[in-house]
mmCIF file of C-alpha atoms and ligand atoms in Angstrom:
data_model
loop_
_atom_site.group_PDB
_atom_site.id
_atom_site.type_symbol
_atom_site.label_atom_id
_atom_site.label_comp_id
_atom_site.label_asym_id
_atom_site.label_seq_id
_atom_site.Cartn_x
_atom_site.Cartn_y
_atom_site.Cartn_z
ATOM 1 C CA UNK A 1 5.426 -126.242 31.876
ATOM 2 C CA UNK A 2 1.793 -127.125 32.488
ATOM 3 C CA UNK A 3 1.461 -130.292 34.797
ATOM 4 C CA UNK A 4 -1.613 -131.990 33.121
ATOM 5 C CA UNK A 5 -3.604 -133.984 35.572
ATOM 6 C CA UNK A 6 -3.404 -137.630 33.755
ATOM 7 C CA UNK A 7 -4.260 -140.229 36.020
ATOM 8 C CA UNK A 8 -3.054 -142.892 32.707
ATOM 9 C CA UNK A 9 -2.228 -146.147 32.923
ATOM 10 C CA UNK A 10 -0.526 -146.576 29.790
ATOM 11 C CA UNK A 11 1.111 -143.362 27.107
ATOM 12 C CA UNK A 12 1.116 -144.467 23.360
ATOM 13 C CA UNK A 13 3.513 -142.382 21.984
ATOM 14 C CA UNK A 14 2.835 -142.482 17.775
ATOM 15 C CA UNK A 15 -0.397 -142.834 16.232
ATOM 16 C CA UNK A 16 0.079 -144.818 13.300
ATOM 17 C CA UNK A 17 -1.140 -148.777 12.931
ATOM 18 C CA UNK A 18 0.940 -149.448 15.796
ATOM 19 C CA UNK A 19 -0.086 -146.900 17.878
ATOM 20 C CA UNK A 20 -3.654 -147.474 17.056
ATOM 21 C CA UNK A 21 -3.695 -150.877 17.511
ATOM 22 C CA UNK A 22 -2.089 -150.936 21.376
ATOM 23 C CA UNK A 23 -4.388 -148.053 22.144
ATOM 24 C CA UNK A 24 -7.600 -150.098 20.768
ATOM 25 C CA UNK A 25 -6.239 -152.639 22.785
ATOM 26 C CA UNK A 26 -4.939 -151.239 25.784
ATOM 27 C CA UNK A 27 -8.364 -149.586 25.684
ATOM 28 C CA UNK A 28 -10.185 -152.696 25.641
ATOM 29 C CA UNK A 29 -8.604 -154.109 28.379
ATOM 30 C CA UNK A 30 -10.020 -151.108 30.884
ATOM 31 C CA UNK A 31 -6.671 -149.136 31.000
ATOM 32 C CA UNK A 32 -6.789 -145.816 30.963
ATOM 33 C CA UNK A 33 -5.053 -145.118 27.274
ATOM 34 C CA UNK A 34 -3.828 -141.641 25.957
ATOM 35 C CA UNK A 35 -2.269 -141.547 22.273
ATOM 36 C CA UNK A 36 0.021 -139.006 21.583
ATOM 37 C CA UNK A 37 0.862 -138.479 17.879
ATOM 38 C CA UNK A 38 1.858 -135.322 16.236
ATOM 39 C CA UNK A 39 -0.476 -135.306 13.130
ATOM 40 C CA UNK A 40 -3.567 -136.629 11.613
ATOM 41 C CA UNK A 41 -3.498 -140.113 13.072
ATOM 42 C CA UNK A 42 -2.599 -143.065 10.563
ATOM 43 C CA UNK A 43 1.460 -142.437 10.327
ATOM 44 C CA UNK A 44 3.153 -143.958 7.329
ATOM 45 C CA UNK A 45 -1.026 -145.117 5.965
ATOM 46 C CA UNK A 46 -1.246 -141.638 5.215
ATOM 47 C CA UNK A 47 1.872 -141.772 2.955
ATOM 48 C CA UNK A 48 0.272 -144.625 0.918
ATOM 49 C CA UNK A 49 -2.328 -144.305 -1.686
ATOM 50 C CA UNK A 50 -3.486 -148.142 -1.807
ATOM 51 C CA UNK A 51 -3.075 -151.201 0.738
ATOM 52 C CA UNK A 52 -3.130 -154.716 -0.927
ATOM 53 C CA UNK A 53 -1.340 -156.363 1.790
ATOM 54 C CA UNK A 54 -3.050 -155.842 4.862
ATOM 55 C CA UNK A 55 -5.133 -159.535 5.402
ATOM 56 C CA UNK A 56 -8.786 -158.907 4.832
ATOM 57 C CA UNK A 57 -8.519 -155.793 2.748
ATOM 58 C CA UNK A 58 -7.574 -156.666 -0.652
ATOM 59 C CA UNK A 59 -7.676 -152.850 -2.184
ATOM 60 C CA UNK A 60 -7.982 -149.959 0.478
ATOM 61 C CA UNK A 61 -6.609 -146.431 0.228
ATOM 62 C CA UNK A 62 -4.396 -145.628 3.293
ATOM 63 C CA UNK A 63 -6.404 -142.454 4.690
ATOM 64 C CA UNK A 64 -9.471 -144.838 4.539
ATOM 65 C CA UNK A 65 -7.634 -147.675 6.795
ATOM 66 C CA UNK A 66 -6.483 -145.170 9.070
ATOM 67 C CA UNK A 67 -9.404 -143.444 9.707
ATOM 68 C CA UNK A 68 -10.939 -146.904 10.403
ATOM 69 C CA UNK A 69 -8.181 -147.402 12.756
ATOM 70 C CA UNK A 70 -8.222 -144.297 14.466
ATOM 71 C CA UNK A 71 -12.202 -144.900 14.897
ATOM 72 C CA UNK A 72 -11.716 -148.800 16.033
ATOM 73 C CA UNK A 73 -9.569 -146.900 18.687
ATOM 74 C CA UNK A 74 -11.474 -144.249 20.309
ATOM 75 C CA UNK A 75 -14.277 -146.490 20.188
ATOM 76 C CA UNK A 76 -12.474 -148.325 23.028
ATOM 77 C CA UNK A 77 -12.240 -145.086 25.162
ATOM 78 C CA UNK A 78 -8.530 -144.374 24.203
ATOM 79 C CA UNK A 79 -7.915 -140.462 24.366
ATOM 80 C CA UNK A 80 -6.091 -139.357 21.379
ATOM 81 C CA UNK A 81 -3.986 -135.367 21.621
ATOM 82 C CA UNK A 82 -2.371 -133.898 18.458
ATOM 83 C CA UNK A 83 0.995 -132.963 20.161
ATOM 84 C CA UNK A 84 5.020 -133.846 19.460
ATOM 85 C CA UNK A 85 6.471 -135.884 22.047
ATOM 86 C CA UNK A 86 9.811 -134.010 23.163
ATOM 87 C CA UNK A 87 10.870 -136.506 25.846
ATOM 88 C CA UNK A 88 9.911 -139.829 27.841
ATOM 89 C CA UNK A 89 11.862 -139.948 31.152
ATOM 90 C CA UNK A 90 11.449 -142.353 33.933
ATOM 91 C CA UNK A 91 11.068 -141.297 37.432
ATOM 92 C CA UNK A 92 12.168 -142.347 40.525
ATOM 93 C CA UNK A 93 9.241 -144.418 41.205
ATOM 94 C CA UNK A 94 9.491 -146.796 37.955
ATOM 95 C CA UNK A 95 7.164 -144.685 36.325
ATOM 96 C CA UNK A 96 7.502 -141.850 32.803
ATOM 97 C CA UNK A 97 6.862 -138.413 32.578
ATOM 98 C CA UNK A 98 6.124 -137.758 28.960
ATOM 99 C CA UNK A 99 6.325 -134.249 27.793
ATOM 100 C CA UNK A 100 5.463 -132.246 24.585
ATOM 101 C CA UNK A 101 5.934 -129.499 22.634
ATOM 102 C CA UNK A 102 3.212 -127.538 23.473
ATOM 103 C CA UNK A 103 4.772 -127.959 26.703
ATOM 104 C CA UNK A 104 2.665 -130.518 28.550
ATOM 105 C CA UNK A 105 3.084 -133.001 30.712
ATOM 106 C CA UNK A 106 1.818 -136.493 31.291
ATOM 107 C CA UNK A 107 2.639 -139.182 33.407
ATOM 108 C CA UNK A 108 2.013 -143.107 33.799
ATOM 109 C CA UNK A 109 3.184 -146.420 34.706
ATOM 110 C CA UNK A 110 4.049 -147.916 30.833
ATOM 111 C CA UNK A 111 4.858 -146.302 27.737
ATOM 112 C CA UNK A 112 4.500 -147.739 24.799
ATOM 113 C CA UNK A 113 6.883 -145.974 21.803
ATOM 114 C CA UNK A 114 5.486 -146.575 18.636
ATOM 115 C CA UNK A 115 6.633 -143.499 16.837
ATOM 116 C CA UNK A 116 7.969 -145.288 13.581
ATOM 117 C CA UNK A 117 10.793 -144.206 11.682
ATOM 118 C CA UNK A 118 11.900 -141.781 9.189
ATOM 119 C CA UNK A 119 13.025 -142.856 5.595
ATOM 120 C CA UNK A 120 16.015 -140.716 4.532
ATOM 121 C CA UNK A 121 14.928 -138.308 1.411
ATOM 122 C CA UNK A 122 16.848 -137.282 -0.928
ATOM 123 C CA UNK A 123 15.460 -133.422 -0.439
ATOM 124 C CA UNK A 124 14.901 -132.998 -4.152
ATOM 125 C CA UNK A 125 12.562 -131.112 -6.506
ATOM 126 C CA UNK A 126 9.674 -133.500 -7.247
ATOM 127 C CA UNK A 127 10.376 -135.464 -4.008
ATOM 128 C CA UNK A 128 7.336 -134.472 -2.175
ATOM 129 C CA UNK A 129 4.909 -133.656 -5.059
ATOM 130 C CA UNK A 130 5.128 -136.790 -6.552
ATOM 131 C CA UNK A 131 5.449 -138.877 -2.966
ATOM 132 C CA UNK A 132 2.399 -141.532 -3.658
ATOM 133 C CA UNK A 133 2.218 -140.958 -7.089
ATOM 134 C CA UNK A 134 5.745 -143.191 -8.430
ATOM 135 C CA UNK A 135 7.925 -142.159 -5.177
ATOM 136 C CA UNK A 136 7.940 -144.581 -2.920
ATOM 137 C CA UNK A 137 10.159 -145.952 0.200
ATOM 138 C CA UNK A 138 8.553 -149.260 0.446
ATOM 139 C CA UNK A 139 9.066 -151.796 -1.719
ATOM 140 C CA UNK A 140 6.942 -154.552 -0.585
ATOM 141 C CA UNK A 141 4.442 -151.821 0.093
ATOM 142 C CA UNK A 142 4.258 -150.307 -3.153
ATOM 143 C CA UNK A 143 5.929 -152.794 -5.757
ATOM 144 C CA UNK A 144 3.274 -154.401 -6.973
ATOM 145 C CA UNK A 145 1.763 -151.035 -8.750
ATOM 146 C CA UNK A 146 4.207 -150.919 -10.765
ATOM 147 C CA UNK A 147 3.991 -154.274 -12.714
ATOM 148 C CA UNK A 148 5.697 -154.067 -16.306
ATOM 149 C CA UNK A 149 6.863 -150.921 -15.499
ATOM 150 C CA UNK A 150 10.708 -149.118 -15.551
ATOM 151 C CA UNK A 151 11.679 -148.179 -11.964
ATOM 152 C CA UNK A 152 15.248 -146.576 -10.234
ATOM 153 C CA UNK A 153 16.043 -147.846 -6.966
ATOM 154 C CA UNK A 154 18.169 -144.913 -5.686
ATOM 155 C CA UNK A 155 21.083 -146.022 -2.986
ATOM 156 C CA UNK A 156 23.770 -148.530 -2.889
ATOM 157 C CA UNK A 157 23.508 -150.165 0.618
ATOM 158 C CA UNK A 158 21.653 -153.339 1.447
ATOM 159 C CA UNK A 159 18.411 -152.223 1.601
ATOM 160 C CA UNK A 160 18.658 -150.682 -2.298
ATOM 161 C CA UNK A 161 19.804 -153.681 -3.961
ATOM 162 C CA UNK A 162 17.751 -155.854 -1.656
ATOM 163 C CA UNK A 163 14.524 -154.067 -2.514
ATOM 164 C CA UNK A 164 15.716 -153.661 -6.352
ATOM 165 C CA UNK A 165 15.938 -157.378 -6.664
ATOM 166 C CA UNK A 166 12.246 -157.406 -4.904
ATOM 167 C CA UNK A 167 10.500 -154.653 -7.251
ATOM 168 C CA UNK A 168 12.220 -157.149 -10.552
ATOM 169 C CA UNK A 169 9.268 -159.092 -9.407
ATOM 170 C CA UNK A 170 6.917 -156.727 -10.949
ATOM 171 C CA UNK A 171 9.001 -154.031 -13.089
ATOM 172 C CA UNK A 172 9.725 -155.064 -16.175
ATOM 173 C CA UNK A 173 13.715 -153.470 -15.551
ATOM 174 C CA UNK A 174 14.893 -151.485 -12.731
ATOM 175 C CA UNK A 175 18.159 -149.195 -12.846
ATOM 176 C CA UNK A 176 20.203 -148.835 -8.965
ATOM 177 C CA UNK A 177 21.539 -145.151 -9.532
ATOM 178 C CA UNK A 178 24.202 -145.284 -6.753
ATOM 179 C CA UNK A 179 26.107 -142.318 -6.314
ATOM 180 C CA UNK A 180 29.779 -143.706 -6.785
ATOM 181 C CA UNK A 181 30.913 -146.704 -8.786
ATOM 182 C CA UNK A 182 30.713 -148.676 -6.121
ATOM 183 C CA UNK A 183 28.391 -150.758 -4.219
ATOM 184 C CA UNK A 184 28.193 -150.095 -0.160
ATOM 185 C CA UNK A 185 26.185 -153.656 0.130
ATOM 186 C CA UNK A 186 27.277 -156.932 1.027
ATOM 187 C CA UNK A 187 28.449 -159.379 -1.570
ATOM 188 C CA UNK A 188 25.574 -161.612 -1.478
ATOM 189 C CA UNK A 189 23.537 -159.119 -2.124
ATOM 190 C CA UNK A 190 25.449 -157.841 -4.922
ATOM 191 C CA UNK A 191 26.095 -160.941 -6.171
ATOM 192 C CA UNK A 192 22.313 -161.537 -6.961
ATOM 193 C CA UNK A 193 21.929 -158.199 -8.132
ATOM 194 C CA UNK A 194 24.071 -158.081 -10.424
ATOM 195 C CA UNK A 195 23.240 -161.881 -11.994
ATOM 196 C CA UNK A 196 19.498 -160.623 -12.301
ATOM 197 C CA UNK A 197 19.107 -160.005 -15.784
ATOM 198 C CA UNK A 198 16.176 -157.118 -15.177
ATOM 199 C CA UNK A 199 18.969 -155.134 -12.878
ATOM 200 C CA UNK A 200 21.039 -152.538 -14.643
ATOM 201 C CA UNK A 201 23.376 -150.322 -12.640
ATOM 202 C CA UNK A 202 23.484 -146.446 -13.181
ATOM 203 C CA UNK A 203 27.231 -145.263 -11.584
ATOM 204 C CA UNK A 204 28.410 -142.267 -10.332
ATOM 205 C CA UNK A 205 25.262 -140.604 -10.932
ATOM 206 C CA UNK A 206 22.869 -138.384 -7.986
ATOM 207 C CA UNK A 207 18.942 -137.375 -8.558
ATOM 208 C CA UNK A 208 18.979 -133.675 -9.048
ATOM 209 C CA UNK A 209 14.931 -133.970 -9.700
ATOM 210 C CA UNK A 210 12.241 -135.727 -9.941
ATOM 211 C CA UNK A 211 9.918 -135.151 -12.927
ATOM 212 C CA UNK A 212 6.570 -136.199 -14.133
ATOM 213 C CA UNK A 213 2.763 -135.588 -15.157
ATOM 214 C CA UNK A 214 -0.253 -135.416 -13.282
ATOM 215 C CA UNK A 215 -0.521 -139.028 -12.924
ATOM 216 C CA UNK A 216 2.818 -139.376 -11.598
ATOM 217 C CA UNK A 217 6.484 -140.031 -12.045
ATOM 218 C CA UNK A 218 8.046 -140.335 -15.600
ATOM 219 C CA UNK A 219 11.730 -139.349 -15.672
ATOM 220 C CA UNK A 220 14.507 -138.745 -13.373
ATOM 221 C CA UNK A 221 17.317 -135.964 -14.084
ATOM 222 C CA UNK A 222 20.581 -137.177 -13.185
ATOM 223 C CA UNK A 223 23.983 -135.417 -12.610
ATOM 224 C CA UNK A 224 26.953 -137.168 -12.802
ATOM 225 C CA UNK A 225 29.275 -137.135 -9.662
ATOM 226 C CA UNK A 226 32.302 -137.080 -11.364
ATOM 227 C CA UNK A 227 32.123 -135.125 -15.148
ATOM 228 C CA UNK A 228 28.978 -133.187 -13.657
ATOM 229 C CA UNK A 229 27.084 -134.240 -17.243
ATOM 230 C CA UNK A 230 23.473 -133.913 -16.822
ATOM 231 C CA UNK A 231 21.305 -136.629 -18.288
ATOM 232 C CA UNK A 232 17.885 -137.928 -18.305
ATOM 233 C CA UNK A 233 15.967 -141.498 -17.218
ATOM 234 C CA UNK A 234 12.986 -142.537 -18.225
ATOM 235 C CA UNK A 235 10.925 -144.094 -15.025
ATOM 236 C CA UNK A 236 7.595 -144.875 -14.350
ATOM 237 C CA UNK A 237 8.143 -144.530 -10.371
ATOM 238 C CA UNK A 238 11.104 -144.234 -8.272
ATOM 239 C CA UNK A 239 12.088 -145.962 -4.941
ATOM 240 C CA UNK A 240 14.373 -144.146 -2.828
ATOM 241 C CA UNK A 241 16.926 -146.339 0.301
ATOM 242 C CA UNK A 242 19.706 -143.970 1.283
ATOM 243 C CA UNK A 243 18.664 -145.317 4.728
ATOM 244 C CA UNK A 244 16.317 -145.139 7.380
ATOM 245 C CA UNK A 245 16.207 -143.548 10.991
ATOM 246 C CA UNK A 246 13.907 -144.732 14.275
ATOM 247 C CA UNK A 247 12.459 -142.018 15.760
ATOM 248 C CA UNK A 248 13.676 -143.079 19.134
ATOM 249 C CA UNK A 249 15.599 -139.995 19.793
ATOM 250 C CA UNK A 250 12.706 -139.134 22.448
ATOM 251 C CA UNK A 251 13.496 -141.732 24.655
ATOM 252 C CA UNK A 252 15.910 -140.119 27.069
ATOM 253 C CA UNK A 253 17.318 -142.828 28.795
ATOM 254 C CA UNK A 254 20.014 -145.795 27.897
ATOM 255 C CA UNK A 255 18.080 -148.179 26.229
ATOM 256 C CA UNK A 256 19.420 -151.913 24.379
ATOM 257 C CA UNK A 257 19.160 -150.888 20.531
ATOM 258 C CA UNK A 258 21.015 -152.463 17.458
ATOM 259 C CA UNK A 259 23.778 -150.407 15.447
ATOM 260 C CA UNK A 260 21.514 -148.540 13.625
ATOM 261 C CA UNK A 261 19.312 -147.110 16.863
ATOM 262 C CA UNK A 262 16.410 -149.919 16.779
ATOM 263 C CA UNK A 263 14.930 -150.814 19.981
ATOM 264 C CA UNK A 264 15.413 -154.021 21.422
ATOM 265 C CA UNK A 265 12.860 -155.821 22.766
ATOM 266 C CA UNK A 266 11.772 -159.023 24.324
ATOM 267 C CA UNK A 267 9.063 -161.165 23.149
ATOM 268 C CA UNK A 268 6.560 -159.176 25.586
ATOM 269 C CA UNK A 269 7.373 -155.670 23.075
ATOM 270 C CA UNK A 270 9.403 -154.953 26.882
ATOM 271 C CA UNK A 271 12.792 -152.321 26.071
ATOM 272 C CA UNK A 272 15.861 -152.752 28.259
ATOM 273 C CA UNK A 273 14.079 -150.526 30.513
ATOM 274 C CA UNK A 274 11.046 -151.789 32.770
ATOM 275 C CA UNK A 275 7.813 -150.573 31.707
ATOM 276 C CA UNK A 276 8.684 -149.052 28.235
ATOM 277 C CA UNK A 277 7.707 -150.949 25.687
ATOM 278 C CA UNK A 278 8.323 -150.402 21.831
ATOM 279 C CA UNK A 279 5.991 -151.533 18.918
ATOM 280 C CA UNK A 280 6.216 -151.274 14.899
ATOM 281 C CA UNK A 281 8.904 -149.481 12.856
ATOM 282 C CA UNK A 282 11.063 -148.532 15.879
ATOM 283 C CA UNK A 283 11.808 -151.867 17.034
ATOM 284 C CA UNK A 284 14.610 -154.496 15.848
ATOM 285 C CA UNK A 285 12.683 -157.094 13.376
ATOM 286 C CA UNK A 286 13.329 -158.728 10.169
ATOM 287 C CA UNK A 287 10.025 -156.741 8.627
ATOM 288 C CA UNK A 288 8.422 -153.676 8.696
ATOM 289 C CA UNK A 289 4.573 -153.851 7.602
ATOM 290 C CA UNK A 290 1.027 -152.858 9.119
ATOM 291 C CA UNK A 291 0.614 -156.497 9.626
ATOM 292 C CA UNK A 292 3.761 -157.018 11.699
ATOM 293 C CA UNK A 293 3.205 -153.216 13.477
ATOM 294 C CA UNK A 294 -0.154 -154.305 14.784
ATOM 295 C CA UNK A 295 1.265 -157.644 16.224
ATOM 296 C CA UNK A 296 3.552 -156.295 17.466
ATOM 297 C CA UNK A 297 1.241 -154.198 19.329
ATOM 298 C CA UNK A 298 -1.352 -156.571 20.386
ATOM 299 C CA UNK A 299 1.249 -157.541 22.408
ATOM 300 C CA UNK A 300 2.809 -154.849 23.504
ATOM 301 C CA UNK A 301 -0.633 -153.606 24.602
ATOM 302 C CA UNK A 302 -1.502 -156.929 26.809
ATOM 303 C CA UNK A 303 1.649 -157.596 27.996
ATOM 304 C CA UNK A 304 1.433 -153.469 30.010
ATOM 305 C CA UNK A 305 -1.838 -154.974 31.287
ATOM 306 C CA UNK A 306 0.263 -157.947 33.029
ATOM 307 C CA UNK A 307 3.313 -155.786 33.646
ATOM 308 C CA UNK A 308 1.117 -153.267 35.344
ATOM 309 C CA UNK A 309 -0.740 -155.741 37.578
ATOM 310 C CA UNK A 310 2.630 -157.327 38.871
ATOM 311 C CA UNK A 311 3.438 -153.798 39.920
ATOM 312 C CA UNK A 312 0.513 -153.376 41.616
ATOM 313 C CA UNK A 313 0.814 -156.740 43.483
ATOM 314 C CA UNK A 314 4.389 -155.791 44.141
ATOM 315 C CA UNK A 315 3.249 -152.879 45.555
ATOM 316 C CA UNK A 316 0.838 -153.870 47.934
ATOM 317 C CA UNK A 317 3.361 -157.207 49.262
ATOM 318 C CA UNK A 318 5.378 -154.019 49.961
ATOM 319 C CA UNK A 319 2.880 -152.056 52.027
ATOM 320 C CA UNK A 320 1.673 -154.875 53.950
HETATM 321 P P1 NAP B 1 23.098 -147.644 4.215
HETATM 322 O O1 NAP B 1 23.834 -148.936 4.362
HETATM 323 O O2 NAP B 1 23.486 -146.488 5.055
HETATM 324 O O3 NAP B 1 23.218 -147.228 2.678
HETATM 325 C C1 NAP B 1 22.720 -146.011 2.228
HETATM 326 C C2 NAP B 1 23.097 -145.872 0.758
HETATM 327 O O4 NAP B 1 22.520 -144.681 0.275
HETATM 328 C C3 NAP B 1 24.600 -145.789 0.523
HETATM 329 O O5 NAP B 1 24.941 -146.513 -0.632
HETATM 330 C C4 NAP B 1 24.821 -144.301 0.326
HETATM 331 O O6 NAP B 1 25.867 -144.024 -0.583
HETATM 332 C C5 NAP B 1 23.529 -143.866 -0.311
HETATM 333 N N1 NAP B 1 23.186 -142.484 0.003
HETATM 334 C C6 NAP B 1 23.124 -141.896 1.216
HETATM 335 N N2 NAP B 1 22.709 -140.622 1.092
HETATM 336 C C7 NAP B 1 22.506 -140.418 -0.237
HETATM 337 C C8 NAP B 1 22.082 -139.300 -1.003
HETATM 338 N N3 NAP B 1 21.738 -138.136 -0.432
HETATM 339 N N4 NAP B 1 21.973 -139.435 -2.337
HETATM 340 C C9 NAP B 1 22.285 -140.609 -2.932
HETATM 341 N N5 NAP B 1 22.700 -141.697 -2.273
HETATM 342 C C10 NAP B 1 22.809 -141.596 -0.922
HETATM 343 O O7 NAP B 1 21.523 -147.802 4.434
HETATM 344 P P2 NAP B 1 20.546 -149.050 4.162
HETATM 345 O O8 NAP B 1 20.818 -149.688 2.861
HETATM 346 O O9 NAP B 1 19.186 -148.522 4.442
HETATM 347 O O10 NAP B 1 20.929 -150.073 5.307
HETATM 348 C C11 NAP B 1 20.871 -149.668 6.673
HETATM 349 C C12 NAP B 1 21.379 -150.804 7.548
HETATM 350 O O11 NAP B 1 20.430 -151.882 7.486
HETATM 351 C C13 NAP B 1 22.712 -151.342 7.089
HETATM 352 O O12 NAP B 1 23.468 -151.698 8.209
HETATM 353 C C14 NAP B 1 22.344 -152.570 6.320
HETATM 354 O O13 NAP B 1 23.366 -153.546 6.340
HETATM 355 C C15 NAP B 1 21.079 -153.063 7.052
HETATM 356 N N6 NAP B 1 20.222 -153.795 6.113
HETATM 357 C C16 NAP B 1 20.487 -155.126 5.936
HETATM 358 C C17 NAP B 1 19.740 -155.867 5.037
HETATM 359 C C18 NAP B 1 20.061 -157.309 4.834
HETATM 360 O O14 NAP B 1 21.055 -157.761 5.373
HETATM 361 N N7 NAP B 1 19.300 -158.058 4.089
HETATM 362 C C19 NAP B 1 18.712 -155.249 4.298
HETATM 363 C C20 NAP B 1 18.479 -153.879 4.484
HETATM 364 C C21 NAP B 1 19.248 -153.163 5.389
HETATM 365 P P3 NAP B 1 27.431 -144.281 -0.204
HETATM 366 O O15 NAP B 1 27.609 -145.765 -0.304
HETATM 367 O O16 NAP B 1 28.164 -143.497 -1.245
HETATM 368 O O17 NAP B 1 27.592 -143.739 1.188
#
């Protein structure tokens, strides 16, 4: 494996808002920043045809914010590498070694792990063609395109009949097409669900594809789990919650997460573990937007500055 020569002072491992944002900050505040992300930089952005919700921007495409991001950050002096992170590993000396696919290797005092996470798909025809245009994995995100509109919420946990109550905001009705005949979700949510009048529940019933036109979603085809029947819904879009995994897989070392693999942190973005720090989509929060993902790494990014300088002072009490 190729030992790169990376005198860093802080790794960003992701390159999406949260990854941006700590490198245009880290970056500002004279560290020495290298972003690591695996594609075009801009993460989920680039999965999202319009923004409305990001303060200051009332309408902008997602390619457009991220290229603004990814500019705002190399202005700074942040080096950005298209590469996959394989593992981050701390050393004996309190320090990471980071390394990739292509097989190289970088090293530095802080890490910060902003590699997002990855909504669940449901791996059918139509899926990824019409991703953008009427399927969606964000609710918040992308409800509010779909005013007056007839939706499906696929799933039956939490998060589906959480975000089906949301989208009722906008969509004139919205079907949950839950794969048994009964809910997974707690009763509360349920309970709400199933008293709001624009919410009607499809049982026992799977996506087998996703059709549409040019501009976008328009039915679903369903199969029924139990009498196999095939049937069709009319939808103008289609938000799919059959869960969600953090990409925190890379991190290859015990860390404090939450049931479902989230990162915990403290209120300096700090992990369980000294000098990693975790921003965005991969920690444990109540939200996950571009507005909480780059707060998250404002601080993240100036609390390695103040980590870093402790270990420095630490250092040289030590030597003296
Ligand atoms: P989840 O609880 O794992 O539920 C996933 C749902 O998707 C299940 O109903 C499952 O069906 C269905 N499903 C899975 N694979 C499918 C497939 N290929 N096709 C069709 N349906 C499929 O996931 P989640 O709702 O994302 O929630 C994740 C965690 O976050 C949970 O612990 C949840 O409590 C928590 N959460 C909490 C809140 C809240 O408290 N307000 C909000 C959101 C999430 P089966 O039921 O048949 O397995």
């Amino acid at each position: 494996m190729a030992e790169t020569n990376s005198p860093y002072d802080v790794i960003v491992v992701g390159g999406g808002p949260a990854g941006l944002c700590a490198a245009m900050y880290a970056g500002r505040g004279m560290l020495k920043t290298l972003l690591i992300e695996r594609g075009l930089p801009g993460g989920e952005l680039l999965n999202t045809e319009v923004i409305e919700d990001y303060i200051g921007f009332e309408h902008i495409l997602g390619r457009e914010l991220a290229e603004k991001m990814t500019k705002h950050a190399q202005k700074f002096g942040a080096e950005l590498v298209t590469d996959t992170v394989a593992t981050v590993e701390r050393e004996a000396d309190g320090g990471f070694v980071v390394r990739t696919e292509l097989e190289k290797t970088y090293r530095a005092p802080a890490v910060i792990v902003t590699a997002g996470g990855t909504p669940t798909k449901l791996g059918v025809p139509g899926e990824k063609e019409y991703a953008g245009r009427g399927v969606s994995y964000c609710a918040v995100c992308d409800g509010a395109f779909f005013k007056g509109e007839v939706l499906a919420v696929v799933g039956g946990g939490d998060a589906a009949v959480e975000e089906a109550d949301y989208l009722t905001r906008y969509a004139a009705k919205v079907y949950i097409v839950h794969r048994r005949d009964q809910l997974r979700a707690s009763a509360i949510l349920q309970q709400r669900a199933r008293s709001n009048p624009k919410i009607e529940f499809v049982w026992n019933q799977v996506v087998e594809e996703i059709e549409g036109e040019p501009r976008g979603v328009t039915r679903l085809r369903l199969r029924d789990t139990v009498s196999g029947a095939i049937s069709t819904l009319p939808v103008g879009g289609v938000f799919v919650f059959i869960g969600f995994r953090p990409n925190t897989g890379i991190v290859r070392e015990h860390f404090e997460h939450d049931a479902q693999g989230y990162m915990v942190t403290d209120s300096n973005m700090m992990s369980s573990i000294p000098g990693l720090f975790a921003a965005g989509d991969v920690r444990v929060q109540l939200t996950r937007q571009i507005t909480t993902a780059v707060g998250d790494a404002t601080t993240a990014a100036i609390a390695v500055e103040k980590y870093l300088a402790e270990r420095r002072e630490q250092a040289a009490v030590g030597a003296s």
